[in-house]
XYZ file of C-alpha atoms in Angstrom:
701
model
C 75.194 0.886 -69.688
C 72.142 3.122 -68.089
C 70.539 0.423 -65.068
C 66.839 0.337 -64.656
C 65.226 1.147 -61.204
C 61.688 1.035 -60.277
C 62.330 4.336 -57.709
C 58.964 4.548 -55.243
C 56.614 2.951 -58.195
C 58.176 5.402 -61.075
C 60.473 3.689 -63.751
C 63.427 5.185 -63.738
C 66.861 5.104 -65.736
C 70.133 5.895 -64.601
C 74.016 6.188 -65.490
C 75.989 2.683 -64.921
C 77.822 4.019 -61.675
C 75.984 6.270 -59.771
C 75.113 5.679 -56.194
C 71.300 4.564 -54.896
C 71.052 8.301 -53.295
C 71.692 10.113 -56.357
C 69.480 7.641 -58.849
C 66.692 8.949 -56.115
C 67.435 12.384 -56.514
C 66.991 12.445 -59.987
C 63.960 10.570 -60.470
C 62.536 14.109 -57.623
C 62.591 12.422 -53.960
C 63.581 13.614 -51.264
C 66.525 11.775 -49.440
C 67.660 12.983 -45.284
C 71.392 11.959 -44.962
C 74.398 13.866 -42.418
C 77.609 12.331 -43.210
C 77.004 11.882 -46.760
C 77.968 15.355 -49.289
C 78.609 15.088 -53.160
C 81.821 16.551 -52.963
C 83.341 14.282 -50.450
C 83.968 11.006 -49.565
C 81.467 8.360 -49.315
C 81.789 7.250 -45.148
C 77.802 6.165 -44.696
C 78.772 6.870 -40.879
C 75.357 8.527 -40.134
C 72.467 6.084 -41.630
C 70.063 8.561 -42.198
C 69.902 7.719 -45.857
C 67.919 4.734 -45.074
C 66.280 2.668 -48.463
C 64.146 -0.700 -48.922
C 65.449 -2.596 -51.612
C 63.209 -5.365 -53.160
C 64.922 -9.135 -51.968
C 67.431 -7.303 -49.232
C 67.386 -8.511 -45.483
C 67.776 -4.965 -44.027
C 67.445 -1.564 -45.251
C 70.313 -0.213 -47.045
C 72.881 3.225 -46.848
C 71.671 4.934 -50.257
C 75.111 6.914 -50.186
C 77.352 3.875 -49.454
C 75.267 1.395 -52.318
C 75.919 1.817 -55.958
C 73.655 0.660 -58.399
C 76.216 -1.379 -60.257
C 76.139 -3.008 -56.478
C 72.257 -4.500 -56.281
C 72.203 -7.628 -57.985
C 69.886 -8.509 -61.067
C 66.138 -9.807 -60.173
C 66.209 -13.800 -60.853
C 63.653 -12.760 -63.858
C 65.427 -9.689 -64.901
C 63.355 -7.307 -63.609
C 64.106 -3.448 -62.918
C 65.189 -3.892 -59.196
C 62.400 -2.224 -56.970
C 63.511 0.990 -54.524
C 61.398 2.113 -51.685
C 61.519 4.827 -49.932
C 58.680 5.092 -48.045
C 57.041 2.453 -46.504
C 56.508 1.831 -43.119
C 60.156 -0.583 -42.650
C 61.798 2.855 -43.893
C 59.559 5.530 -41.767
C 60.581 3.441 -38.525
C 63.872 2.837 -39.232
C 64.436 6.619 -40.279
C 63.089 7.234 -36.828
C 66.015 5.044 -34.933
C 68.473 6.754 -36.368
C 67.492 9.914 -35.450
C 66.416 8.342 -32.276
C 70.227 7.436 -31.732
C 71.253 10.453 -33.040
C 69.081 13.166 -29.824
C 70.659 10.524 -27.568
C 72.806 12.137 -26.391
C 72.432 16.009 -28.665
C 72.041 18.691 -26.096
C 69.197 20.900 -26.401
C 70.841 24.002 -27.225
C 68.633 24.601 -29.741
C 67.271 28.228 -28.479
C 71.385 29.208 -27.488
C 73.017 27.157 -31.073
C 74.026 29.889 -33.886
C 72.703 26.894 -36.828
C 68.947 27.555 -35.024
C 66.860 28.374 -37.810
C 69.445 26.691 -41.161
C 70.467 23.624 -39.369
C 70.072 20.046 -40.970
C 69.732 17.945 -37.669
C 66.324 20.488 -36.567
C 64.673 19.768 -40.087
C 65.022 16.198 -40.370
C 64.488 15.424 -36.636
C 60.670 17.621 -37.845
C 60.157 15.753 -40.815
C 61.850 12.410 -40.061
C 62.208 12.305 -36.409
C 58.914 10.748 -33.861
C 58.221 13.031 -30.896
C 59.520 12.009 -28.217
C 62.424 9.038 -27.041
C 62.506 6.085 -25.213
C 66.505 7.403 -23.405
C 67.046 8.836 -19.944
C 69.817 7.843 -19.894
C 72.912 11.484 -18.769
C 73.914 12.343 -22.030
C 77.893 13.029 -21.999
C 80.129 16.261 -22.486
C 82.817 16.803 -24.320
C 85.497 19.230 -23.996
C 85.812 21.916 -26.448
C 88.015 22.286 -29.240
C 89.729 25.493 -30.076
C 90.247 25.523 -34.164
C 91.916 28.810 -34.586
C 89.978 32.709 -34.242
C 87.206 31.864 -37.231
C 85.681 28.283 -36.227
C 84.022 28.488 -32.196
C 82.779 24.482 -31.039
C 80.440 23.377 -29.531
C 81.514 20.040 -30.108
C 78.312 18.465 -27.318
C 76.199 18.593 -30.394
C 79.644 16.135 -32.713
C 77.315 13.452 -34.888
C 80.626 12.170 -35.388
C 79.487 12.661 -39.070
C 83.212 13.670 -40.000
C 82.141 15.874 -43.040
C 84.669 18.117 -41.950
C 87.663 16.657 -41.024
C 86.751 14.688 -45.230
C 86.959 18.636 -45.632
C 90.374 19.071 -44.758
C 91.943 16.515 -45.842
C 90.335 16.058 -48.864
C 89.460 19.081 -49.982
C 91.504 22.262 -48.808
C 94.910 19.235 -48.119
C 95.411 20.110 -44.639
C 95.231 17.560 -42.287
C 94.914 19.523 -38.918
C 91.432 17.747 -38.099
C 90.805 13.724 -37.323
C 88.648 11.810 -34.730
C 90.276 10.746 -31.800
C 88.832 7.163 -29.369
C 85.894 4.726 -30.714
C 82.367 4.215 -29.369
C 80.889 6.691 -26.583
C 84.831 7.919 -26.637
C 84.865 9.589 -30.049
C 85.843 13.112 -30.846
C 86.846 15.077 -33.630
C 89.384 17.349 -32.776
C 92.999 18.983 -33.850
C 96.608 18.574 -33.400
C 98.226 19.950 -30.278
C 94.827 21.949 -30.004
C 95.997 24.293 -32.189
C 94.138 26.240 -34.406
C 93.393 25.153 -38.013
C 96.493 26.709 -40.872
C 94.244 26.316 -43.847
C 92.701 29.296 -46.546
C 89.347 27.442 -46.489
C 89.333 26.720 -42.879
C 85.244 28.058 -42.430
C 83.819 26.052 -45.276
C 83.861 22.755 -42.469
C 81.534 25.128 -40.825
C 79.181 25.038 -43.925
C 79.381 20.933 -43.656
C 78.600 21.231 -40.256
C 75.148 19.587 -40.363
C 74.875 20.625 -36.577
C 75.924 23.379 -34.529
C 78.841 21.479 -32.880
C 81.188 23.781 -35.475
C 79.335 27.510 -35.931
C 81.174 30.567 -37.081
C 83.092 32.491 -34.264
C 83.246 35.856 -35.352
C 79.781 36.240 -35.629
C 78.443 34.221 -32.331
C 75.683 35.661 -30.855
C 74.769 38.311 -33.597
C 72.023 37.348 -35.171
C 69.216 34.879 -36.108
C 68.755 33.804 -40.265
C 65.711 35.422 -40.274
C 66.737 38.353 -39.161
C 69.086 39.253 -42.428
C 68.369 40.452 -45.586
C 70.205 38.299 -48.264
C 71.910 39.452 -51.589
C 73.772 38.015 -54.419
C 77.189 39.219 -55.434
C 81.010 38.076 -56.361
C 83.748 38.384 -54.244
C 87.108 40.712 -54.959
C 89.214 39.703 -52.156
C 91.310 37.577 -54.654
C 90.548 37.156 -58.708
C 88.859 33.863 -58.066
C 85.456 36.039 -58.176
C 83.657 33.834 -55.967
C 80.577 33.297 -56.369
C 78.805 34.874 -52.147
C 75.705 35.996 -50.715
C 75.804 38.359 -48.967
C 73.418 38.452 -45.936
C 73.388 42.228 -44.492
C 71.164 43.417 -41.115
C 70.319 47.544 -41.696
C 73.400 48.916 -42.793
C 75.729 46.639 -41.615
C 77.163 43.668 -44.212
C 76.525 40.151 -41.322
C 78.021 37.949 -42.723
C 79.282 37.048 -46.167
C 78.445 32.968 -47.133
C 79.778 31.489 -51.091
C 77.220 30.576 -52.926
C 77.087 27.465 -55.326
C 77.870 28.220 -58.780
C 80.747 24.661 -60.761
C 81.959 26.332 -63.138
C 84.283 29.429 -60.534
C 84.232 28.694 -56.600
C 82.138 25.117 -56.777
C 80.892 25.797 -53.324
C 83.841 26.599 -51.881
C 84.816 29.754 -50.406
C 88.240 31.035 -48.415
C 88.169 32.638 -44.896
C 89.260 36.160 -46.218
C 86.546 36.157 -48.565
C 83.990 35.159 -45.807
C 85.278 37.310 -42.580
C 86.225 40.554 -43.020
C 83.274 41.944 -43.269
C 84.272 43.559 -40.392
C 86.698 45.444 -42.069
C 83.535 46.657 -44.300
C 82.835 48.912 -40.876
C 85.770 50.443 -39.910
C 88.058 52.652 -40.897
C 85.424 53.911 -43.464
C 85.760 57.284 -45.389
C 82.226 58.284 -45.290
C 82.241 62.227 -45.466
C 84.909 64.376 -48.450
C 88.221 65.947 -46.886
C 90.630 68.630 -48.054
C 94.148 68.805 -46.775
C 94.692 71.924 -44.458
C 97.674 73.784 -43.292
C 98.961 69.422 -42.793
C 95.826 67.909 -41.563
C 93.016 65.786 -43.348
C 89.300 68.143 -42.553
C 85.840 67.308 -42.964
C 84.948 69.426 -46.460
C 81.408 69.930 -48.175
C 81.381 68.062 -51.797
C 80.904 71.325 -53.787
C 84.123 72.768 -52.217
C 85.901 69.225 -53.118
C 84.724 69.326 -56.678
C 84.966 72.632 -56.797
C 89.087 71.932 -55.539
C 89.658 69.035 -57.587
C 87.446 70.882 -60.557
C 89.689 73.968 -60.703
C 93.072 71.785 -59.780
C 92.547 69.417 -63.099
C 91.545 72.282 -66.290
C 94.895 74.485 -65.011
C 97.210 71.346 -65.310
C 98.867 70.302 -68.914
C 97.090 67.159 -69.627
C 100.590 65.174 -69.322
C 100.948 66.151 -65.761
C 97.489 64.617 -64.514
C 98.041 61.011 -63.931
C 95.920 58.190 -63.224
C 95.573 54.876 -61.075
C 93.291 52.700 -60.656
C 93.320 50.253 -57.374
C 92.826 45.785 -57.406
C 89.821 46.371 -55.739
C 88.175 49.049 -58.352
C 84.774 48.456 -60.862
C 84.966 48.261 -64.575
C 82.079 51.306 -64.038
C 84.371 53.017 -62.148
C 87.225 52.791 -64.170
C 85.912 53.484 -67.112
C 84.017 56.901 -66.476
C 87.512 57.634 -64.921
C 89.385 56.907 -68.589
C 86.707 58.849 -70.032
C 86.871 62.045 -68.324
C 91.352 61.910 -68.421
C 90.677 61.118 -72.522
C 88.078 64.117 -72.780
C 91.605 66.197 -70.484
C 93.794 64.369 -73.168
C 95.384 63.482 -70.571
C 97.255 59.666 -71.602
C 98.720 58.925 -67.494
C 97.092 56.492 -67.064
C 97.701 52.776 -65.309
C 94.975 49.449 -63.846
C 99.156 48.133 -62.800
C 99.597 48.543 -59.992
C 102.385 45.879 -59.423
C 104.353 47.113 -62.410
C 102.713 43.900 -64.858
C 104.363 44.172 -68.076
C 100.915 42.527 -69.416
C 99.213 45.312 -72.883
C 95.945 44.296 -74.493
C 97.405 45.886 -77.245
C 98.934 42.677 -77.572
C 95.179 41.127 -77.362
C 92.787 38.496 -74.611
C 94.850 35.840 -75.133
C 97.777 36.977 -73.508
C 96.461 37.704 -69.407
C 94.147 35.709 -69.750
C 93.170 32.452 -67.419
C 92.431 30.565 -70.968
C 92.108 26.707 -69.796
C 89.592 28.358 -67.600
C 89.179 27.631 -64.336
C 86.658 24.585 -64.573
C 89.781 23.433 -67.448
C 91.691 22.425 -64.569
C 89.337 19.542 -64.081
C 91.024 18.433 -67.682
C 94.107 19.034 -67.044
C 96.858 16.033 -67.100
C 100.114 17.866 -66.486
C 100.182 21.689 -64.749
C 103.346 23.830 -65.063
C 103.329 26.689 -61.881
C 106.145 29.394 -63.144
C 106.748 32.276 -60.441
C 102.803 31.641 -58.240
C 101.791 30.441 -55.871
C 98.267 29.449 -55.681
C 96.931 28.817 -52.474
C 97.934 32.355 -51.567
C 96.719 33.983 -54.808
C 94.172 32.380 -55.510
C 92.903 29.689 -52.500
C 89.492 28.633 -54.292
C 90.972 27.803 -56.944
C 94.736 25.977 -55.157
C 91.069 23.467 -54.236
C 90.645 22.811 -57.840
C 94.468 22.157 -58.920
C 94.436 19.504 -55.802
C 90.972 17.865 -56.511
C 92.871 17.432 -60.516
C 96.347 15.753 -58.829
C 93.526 13.757 -56.314
C 93.396 12.107 -59.763
C 96.499 11.612 -61.096
C 97.475 14.662 -62.975
C 100.859 16.026 -62.418
C 102.336 19.906 -61.158
C 105.895 20.690 -61.201
C 106.654 24.463 -59.664
C 109.424 26.706 -61.100
C 109.922 29.209 -58.823
C 109.956 30.053 -54.751
C 109.699 26.286 -52.995
C 106.007 26.091 -50.921
C 103.315 24.309 -49.295
C 100.985 24.477 -51.736
C 98.801 21.380 -50.148
C 99.804 19.055 -53.416
C 103.046 17.367 -53.582
C 104.728 18.767 -56.674
C 107.781 18.540 -58.844
C 109.918 20.938 -57.912
C 111.862 22.361 -61.191
C 114.007 25.494 -60.043
C 113.720 28.604 -58.576
C 114.794 31.250 -61.720
C 114.987 32.383 -65.751
C 117.604 30.151 -66.160
C 115.126 26.596 -65.153
C 112.221 28.618 -67.786
C 114.345 28.604 -70.737
C 115.741 25.328 -70.001
C 112.003 24.138 -70.100
C 110.753 26.595 -73.180
C 113.951 24.674 -75.076
C 113.068 21.318 -74.688
C 115.881 20.646 -72.304
C 114.191 20.016 -69.104
C 112.444 16.702 -68.037
C 109.272 18.346 -67.616
C 109.085 19.604 -70.800
C 108.271 15.748 -71.938
C 105.561 15.262 -69.953
C 104.396 19.045 -71.316
C 104.712 17.962 -74.965
C 102.753 14.342 -74.042
C 100.162 15.537 -72.518
C 96.692 16.135 -73.963
C 95.566 18.567 -72.312
C 98.797 20.198 -70.803
C 98.470 23.597 -68.814
C 101.177 26.605 -68.030
C 100.212 29.597 -64.874
C 102.152 32.185 -64.781
C 101.277 34.360 -62.018
C 100.551 37.761 -61.716
C 104.088 38.041 -59.773
C 106.715 36.961 -63.456
C 105.244 39.354 -65.359
C 105.461 42.095 -63.046
C 109.516 41.713 -63.202
C 112.131 44.399 -65.065
C 112.289 41.467 -66.988
C 108.671 40.084 -67.112
C 107.540 40.026 -71.146
C 110.737 38.001 -70.975
C 109.275 35.992 -68.978
C 105.846 35.931 -69.979
C 107.382 35.311 -73.336
C 108.928 32.071 -72.258
C 106.089 30.596 -70.964
C 104.288 30.905 -74.249
C 106.678 29.299 -76.163
C 106.706 27.030 -73.512
C 102.290 26.801 -73.911
C 102.018 26.418 -76.797
C 104.931 24.057 -78.260
C 102.838 21.238 -75.467
C 99.344 21.889 -78.060
C 101.476 21.924 -80.888
C 99.297 18.967 -83.026
C 96.342 18.693 -80.496
C 92.391 20.265 -79.456
C 92.893 22.547 -81.773
C 90.036 24.489 -78.583
C 92.522 23.782 -75.343
C 94.958 27.294 -75.124
C 97.659 25.963 -72.214
C 98.496 29.431 -71.359
C 97.130 30.635 -68.171
C 97.991 34.091 -66.608
C 96.593 33.568 -62.907
C 95.828 36.800 -61.656
C 95.948 38.153 -57.784
C 93.261 41.493 -57.594
C 89.872 41.835 -58.218
C 89.864 44.384 -60.662
C 92.875 43.881 -63.253
C 91.221 41.700 -66.360
C 88.049 44.581 -66.833
C 91.252 47.252 -66.898
C 92.564 45.302 -69.496
C 90.067 44.701 -71.731
C 89.084 49.065 -70.681
C 92.272 49.048 -72.595
C 93.065 51.495 -68.585
C 96.676 51.662 -69.452
C 98.641 54.266 -71.071
C 98.073 55.948 -74.514
C 100.647 56.479 -77.014
C 103.795 58.833 -75.429
C 101.780 57.858 -71.596
C 102.738 57.326 -68.864
C 102.540 53.849 -66.842
C 102.950 53.454 -62.555
C 106.344 53.590 -62.308
C 106.743 56.464 -64.894
C 104.928 58.399 -63.261
C 105.877 58.146 -59.655
C 109.097 58.772 -61.287
C 108.106 62.364 -62.502
C 105.772 62.870 -59.334
C 109.571 62.321 -57.415
C 110.922 64.995 -59.858
C 107.840 67.161 -60.155
C 106.507 66.396 -63.911
C 103.469 65.044 -62.712
C 100.787 67.934 -60.828
C 97.952 65.544 -60.465
C 97.497 62.183 -59.545
C 94.029 60.822 -59.192
C 94.026 57.476 -57.719
C 91.585 55.576 -58.013
C 91.478 53.109 -54.763
C 94.558 52.627 -55.134
C 96.718 51.527 -52.090
C 99.336 49.039 -53.024
C 101.981 51.375 -53.484
C 104.578 53.344 -52.058
C 102.787 56.771 -51.569
C 106.699 58.677 -50.374
C 107.633 59.338 -53.734
C 104.230 61.793 -54.326
C 105.237 64.614 -52.286
C 105.445 66.992 -54.751
C 101.916 66.207 -56.695
C 98.416 67.160 -56.138
C 96.848 63.676 -54.267
C 93.159 62.620 -55.185
C 92.255 59.915 -54.093
C 88.392 58.006 -54.611
C 87.907 55.190 -51.922
C 85.525 53.820 -50.068
C 88.749 53.536 -46.874
C 91.227 55.704 -45.214
C 93.992 53.754 -46.372
C 98.335 54.406 -47.530
C 96.490 56.653 -49.874
C 94.257 58.147 -48.445
C 95.808 59.141 -45.556
C 98.628 61.230 -48.386
C 95.980 62.269 -50.167
C 95.153 66.109 -51.052
C 92.125 65.613 -51.024
C 89.676 62.784 -50.627
C 86.537 62.111 -52.294
C 84.468 59.060 -49.964
C 83.207 55.950 -51.854
C 81.621 52.810 -51.720
C 83.000 49.645 -50.856
C 82.570 46.196 -53.728
C 79.015 45.303 -50.730
C 77.309 48.343 -50.965
C 76.574 48.916 -55.434
C 75.805 47.337 -58.409
C 79.472 47.110 -60.208
C 80.556 44.311 -63.268
C 83.405 42.665 -61.915
C 85.992 40.352 -64.443
C 87.380 37.134 -63.195
C 90.972 35.866 -64.460
C 89.489 33.598 -67.094
C 87.853 36.841 -68.462
C 84.049 35.746 -66.726
C 82.667 38.997 -67.031
C 80.209 39.350 -63.085
C 78.056 41.510 -61.903
C 77.664 42.714 -58.088
C 75.408 43.715 -56.593
C 74.048 46.338 -53.199
C 73.654 44.194 -49.976
C 73.853 47.873 -48.138
C 74.014 51.193 -48.576
C 77.690 53.035 -47.619
C 77.465 55.060 -44.874
C 77.371 59.172 -44.507
C 78.360 61.090 -47.146
C 80.046 58.632 -49.478
C 78.912 57.838 -53.285
C 78.866 54.991 -56.118
C 82.068 55.849 -57.748
C 81.048 55.522 -61.734
C 78.549 58.855 -60.181
C 81.715 60.743 -58.023
C 83.784 60.737 -61.266
C 79.912 61.492 -63.502
C 79.975 64.496 -61.143
C 82.921 65.715 -61.421
C 83.382 66.272 -64.476
C 80.179 68.520 -64.837
C 81.951 70.720 -62.602
C 85.751 70.892 -65.023
C 83.457 71.310 -68.575
C 84.182 67.998 -70.009
C 80.501 66.597 -68.723
C 79.708 62.727 -70.032
C 77.112 61.756 -71.752
C 75.795 59.245 -69.590
C 73.208 60.293 -66.502
C 72.748 56.580 -65.120
C 74.555 53.671 -64.574
C 72.206 51.866 -67.348
C 73.269 55.033 -69.960
C 76.824 54.332 -68.181
C 77.008 50.206 -69.033
C 75.135 51.119 -72.435
C 78.147 52.438 -73.522
C 80.602 50.785 -71.989
C 78.903 47.505 -73.508
C 79.113 49.814 -76.993
C 82.766 49.341 -76.179
C 83.872 46.223 -74.924
C 80.798 44.066 -76.032
C 82.579 40.584 -73.279
C 81.323 43.252 -70.123
C 77.914 42.098 -71.383
C 78.055 39.097 -71.857
C 77.462 37.804 -67.851
C 78.613 35.064 -66.595
C 80.459 33.281 -69.833
C 83.902 32.789 -70.294
C 84.042 32.711 -74.430
C 87.810 32.052 -75.329
C 90.315 34.653 -76.783
C 91.632 34.137 -80.048
C 95.076 32.166 -79.711
C 96.614 35.700 -81.366
C 96.764 37.575 -78.802
C 99.217 34.363 -76.896
C 101.559 33.458 -80.406
C 102.097 37.468 -79.928
C 103.361 37.013 -77.060
C 105.447 34.444 -77.593
C 107.168 36.213 -80.594
C 107.789 39.124 -77.794
C 111.216 37.614 -77.418
C 113.864 39.339 -74.921
C 116.283 38.909 -72.175
C 115.320 36.467 -69.226
C 117.003 37.889 -65.601
C 119.223 35.761 -63.164
C 116.643 36.948 -59.664
C 115.037 33.832 -58.858
C 111.181 34.081 -58.905
C 108.874 35.740 -56.148
C 105.226 34.541 -55.455
C 102.449 38.037 -56.002
C 100.713 37.730 -52.540
C 103.724 37.481 -49.110
C 100.405 37.807 -46.213
C 97.088 36.298 -47.609
C 95.139 37.514 -44.980
C 95.782 41.678 -45.210
C 96.187 41.775 -49.345
C 93.556 44.846 -49.774
C 92.909 47.845 -47.575
C 88.916 45.952 -46.839
C 91.456 43.314 -45.635
C 93.286 46.083 -43.812
C 90.561 47.282 -41.683
C 89.584 44.081 -40.465
C 90.408 43.238 -36.457
C 89.893 39.345 -37.189
C 92.149 38.990 -40.598
C 94.652 40.828 -38.447
C 94.420 37.874 -36.191
C 94.787 35.616 -38.459
C 97.569 37.227 -40.513
C 99.641 37.035 -36.868
C 98.531 33.704 -36.445
C 100.177 32.895 -39.416
C 103.396 34.294 -38.391
C 103.721 32.877 -35.406
C 103.294 29.241 -36.331
C 105.883 30.197 -39.117
C 108.590 31.779 -36.322
C 107.764 28.010 -35.568
C 106.445 29.489 -31.779
C 103.468 26.703 -31.099
C 99.516 29.041 -31.922
C 98.392 27.416 -29.178
C 95.802 28.590 -27.644
C 96.615 30.513 -24.243
């Protein structure tokens, strides 16, 4: 039942169960706060959000007072809330004065300067002096790992960081010790934090107690050029803001999108920026006398064109990498099609996902936001904590609300308890046949979810595994909400869904990745075009002419005969489709280094040299052709349900299940792609994680 309130003289009707601070926001009144955050539990520590409630003898903390808790007026009239009275003003000034008793005058050297809640609210709600002359307390610094720099003298004990690590990240590594003035926020055993989401605590810190260690003392916020973009470190498609100064990306921060990443990003997403500056390909190279030597664009394009023109179409292959955008894959596919080549694949890990079965057969159909409706979740051959850390936080959020989780595959710490069903396909078969108790739980659920990892589809029996999972999903959904599709594929790489949407898979009689590598070993493949593809064994390519187009000097570039320097995701406008089928677009935040070009433009220039000139001369013309062929890519930031026929086709595929236990797709969370492997910060995190897994303490020396 709606509640009637009068806030600063304005009558308003608010929904039942919300807090006073939320009611004030709905009325358009700004309430200062330090400890309150809408995605965390209520602590009521800071008292900055005090308001005056009619009939109350003292100011009320609006974050901790629900509108239902307000006693009714005797005459039944709406309760009156005032936020601008002298009493409220004096109360807030007093709170601010207390907060600043021990706060050091660090603003000139503090990395939070310019985007600090304490600075802003001291100016808006404090007054210009203090009655306290005692010495400020001093607190020893804490080691929280290579990502978070501490200045605990500044801490105001809002406990946002503690609540985040406990509730959202699910890693109880921060806590408070001591009482009163001796209270300190600290980790246990001075160990670096072992969460893939740890640096979000730094965003939450309203003062400069926690700042970003890799970016310490490098820039001021007002020096940076801010660009809204999309993350490509995994297939979630987290919304980010890329901040650059000059030609260099300085930092990457999260943007709010409740349907995708809420306001969290993984540590890899945030701190991979230094990898954008190292190991870069900034000019074309040609292998001469066994060594890669710089060359001009004209020379390398002529050489590549000559190779493509003289090779038979069946002896030409192309593999698209994990970070490729839809535009360059579309352009390369067009060029190869005109050449008559049918050996092309975007599935570096040899997954058995096939776009010909229908879009629903390879999407996260329930949607990422749909996790918040799920009541039973079955994970098959996936570790979402490593494959999609932000999505895993949403599963944990749902688990805290009562959702049951079951796992078939490798045991892992997922940050929430789950029922371990078994390690391999036999358990999956039992659930599919209704012989396992978890099958009954799925059948009784209103919104069941079956989440299959990409590693399951990469097995030799991948089609059979996907088919069994699809049968489980269809069986669990039977007779329920017709709009709910319980079958979900959790991809681990950013380019995969767009590649499948575009049909960047072998044509009739064409070879997939495994087939191309086999043909390369036997000398049946003459030319192989790698579009940023680095995640397979290059040892098979001794007898083939390798063209590598990409941004970093990783495995593919080291093997290449010709290197075409492309752009990283922060240096181009490109379309990526996340695991749920949501098309999103990156924006250029900086220019590529040296002579590097945008990837689609390289393919377009090459097509003219080959004599098969593509029909588009601009990015807008390319996108017009792209959208005409795949309309789903034009509907940015929208998820459209795919036909259930795709899941039914997959369920009907059948096949014999193997006996090998399931594996997860990601082994080292921090080193999954060329940009991450070029990052010194990611290397340090990877080493810290390995030390912790091997039983060493991982403490700070």
